[in-house]
Tab-separated table of C-alpha atoms in Angstrom:
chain	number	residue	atom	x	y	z
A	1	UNK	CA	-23.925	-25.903	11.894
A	2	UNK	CA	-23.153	-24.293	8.670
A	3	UNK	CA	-20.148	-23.814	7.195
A	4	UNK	CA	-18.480	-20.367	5.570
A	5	UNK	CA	-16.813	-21.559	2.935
A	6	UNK	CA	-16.164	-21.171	-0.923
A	7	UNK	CA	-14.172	-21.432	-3.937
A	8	UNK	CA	-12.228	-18.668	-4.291
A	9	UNK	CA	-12.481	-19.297	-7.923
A	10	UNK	CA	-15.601	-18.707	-8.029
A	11	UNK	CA	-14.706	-15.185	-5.807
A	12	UNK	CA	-11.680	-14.437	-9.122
A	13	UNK	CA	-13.982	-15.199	-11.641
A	14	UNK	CA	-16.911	-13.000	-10.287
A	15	UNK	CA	-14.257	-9.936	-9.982
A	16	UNK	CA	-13.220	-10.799	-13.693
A	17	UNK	CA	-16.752	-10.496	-14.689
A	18	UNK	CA	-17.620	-6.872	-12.457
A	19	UNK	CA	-13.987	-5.540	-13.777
A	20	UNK	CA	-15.183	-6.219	-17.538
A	21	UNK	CA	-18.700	-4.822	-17.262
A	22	UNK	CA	-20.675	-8.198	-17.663
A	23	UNK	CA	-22.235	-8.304	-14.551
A	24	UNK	CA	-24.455	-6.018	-15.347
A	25	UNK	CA	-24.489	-6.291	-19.327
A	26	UNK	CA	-25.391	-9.790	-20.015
A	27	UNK	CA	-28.446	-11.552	-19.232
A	28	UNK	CA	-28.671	-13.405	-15.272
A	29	UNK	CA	-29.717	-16.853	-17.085
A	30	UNK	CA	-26.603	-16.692	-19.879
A	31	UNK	CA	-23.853	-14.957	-16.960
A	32	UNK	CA	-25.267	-18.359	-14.899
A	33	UNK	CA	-24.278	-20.576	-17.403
A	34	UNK	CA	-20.889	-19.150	-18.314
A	35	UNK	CA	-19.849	-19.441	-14.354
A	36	UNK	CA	-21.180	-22.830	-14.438
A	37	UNK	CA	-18.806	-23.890	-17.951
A	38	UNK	CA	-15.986	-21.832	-16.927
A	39	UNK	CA	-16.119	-22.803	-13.513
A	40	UNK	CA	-16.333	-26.679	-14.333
A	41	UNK	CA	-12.899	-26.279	-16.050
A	42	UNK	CA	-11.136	-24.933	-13.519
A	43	UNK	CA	-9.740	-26.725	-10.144
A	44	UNK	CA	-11.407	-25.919	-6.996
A	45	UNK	CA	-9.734	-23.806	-4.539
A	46	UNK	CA	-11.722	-23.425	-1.179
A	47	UNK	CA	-11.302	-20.721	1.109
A	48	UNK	CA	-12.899	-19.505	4.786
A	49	UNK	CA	-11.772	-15.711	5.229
A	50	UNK	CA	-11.333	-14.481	1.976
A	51	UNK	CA	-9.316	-11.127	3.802
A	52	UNK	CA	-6.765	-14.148	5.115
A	53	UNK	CA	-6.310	-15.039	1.481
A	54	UNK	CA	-5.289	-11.652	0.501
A	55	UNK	CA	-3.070	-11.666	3.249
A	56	UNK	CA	-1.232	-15.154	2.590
A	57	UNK	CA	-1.647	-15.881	-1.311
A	58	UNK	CA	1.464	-15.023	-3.909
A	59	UNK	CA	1.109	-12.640	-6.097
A	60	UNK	CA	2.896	-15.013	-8.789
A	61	UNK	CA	0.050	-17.394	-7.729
A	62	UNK	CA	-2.709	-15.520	-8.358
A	63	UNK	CA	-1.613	-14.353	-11.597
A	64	UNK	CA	-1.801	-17.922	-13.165
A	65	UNK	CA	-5.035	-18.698	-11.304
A	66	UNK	CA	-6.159	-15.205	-13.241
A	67	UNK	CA	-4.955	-15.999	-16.252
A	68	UNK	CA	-6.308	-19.738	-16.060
A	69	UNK	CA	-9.496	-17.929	-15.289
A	70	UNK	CA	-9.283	-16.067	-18.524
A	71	UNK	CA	-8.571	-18.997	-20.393
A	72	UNK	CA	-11.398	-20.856	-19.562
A	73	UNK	CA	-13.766	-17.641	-19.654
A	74	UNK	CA	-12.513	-17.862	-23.684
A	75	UNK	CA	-13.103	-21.306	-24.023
A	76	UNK	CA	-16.675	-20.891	-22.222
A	77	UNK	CA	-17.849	-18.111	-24.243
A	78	UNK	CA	-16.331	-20.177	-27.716
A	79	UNK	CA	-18.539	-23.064	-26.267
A	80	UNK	CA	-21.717	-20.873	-25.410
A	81	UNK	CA	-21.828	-19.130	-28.552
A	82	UNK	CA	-21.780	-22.639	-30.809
A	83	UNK	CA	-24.074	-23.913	-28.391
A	84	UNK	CA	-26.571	-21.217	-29.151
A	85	UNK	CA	-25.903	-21.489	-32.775
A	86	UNK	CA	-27.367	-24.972	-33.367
């Protein structure tokens, strides 16, 4: 049997990346690693239907889960950039 489920902050962050462009501006390999940093500092959220989350979630709610998402997105792209410095 296998399952339907996933993070939905992993769903936010990929709609944060589309409504910014960088889907399709940055390279797969780097866009790969910054869901991987930005992802690891954020808690994990998982979801089944992601239409019943529209339906139930606050909107209060997923402001701070947005703006949590753009915090880390910050702190990932700060990281990546040293990173690729050394």
């Amino acid at each position: 049997m296998q399952l339907e489920i996933r993070n939905y902050y992993e769903v936010l962050l990929l709609e944060q990346l589309s409504d910014e462009g960088l889907l399709d501006e940055l390279p797969e390999d780097y866009l790969a690693d910054l869901c991987c940093v930005t992802l690891n500092q954020l808690p994990v959220r998982y979801i089944r239907h992601l239409v019943d989350t529209y339906f139930f979630e606050d909107y209060n709610e997923l402001q701070q889960m947005k703006a949590e998402i753009q915090q880390a997105l910050e702190r990932s792209r700060a990281f990546l950039k040293s990173a690729n410095k050394q």
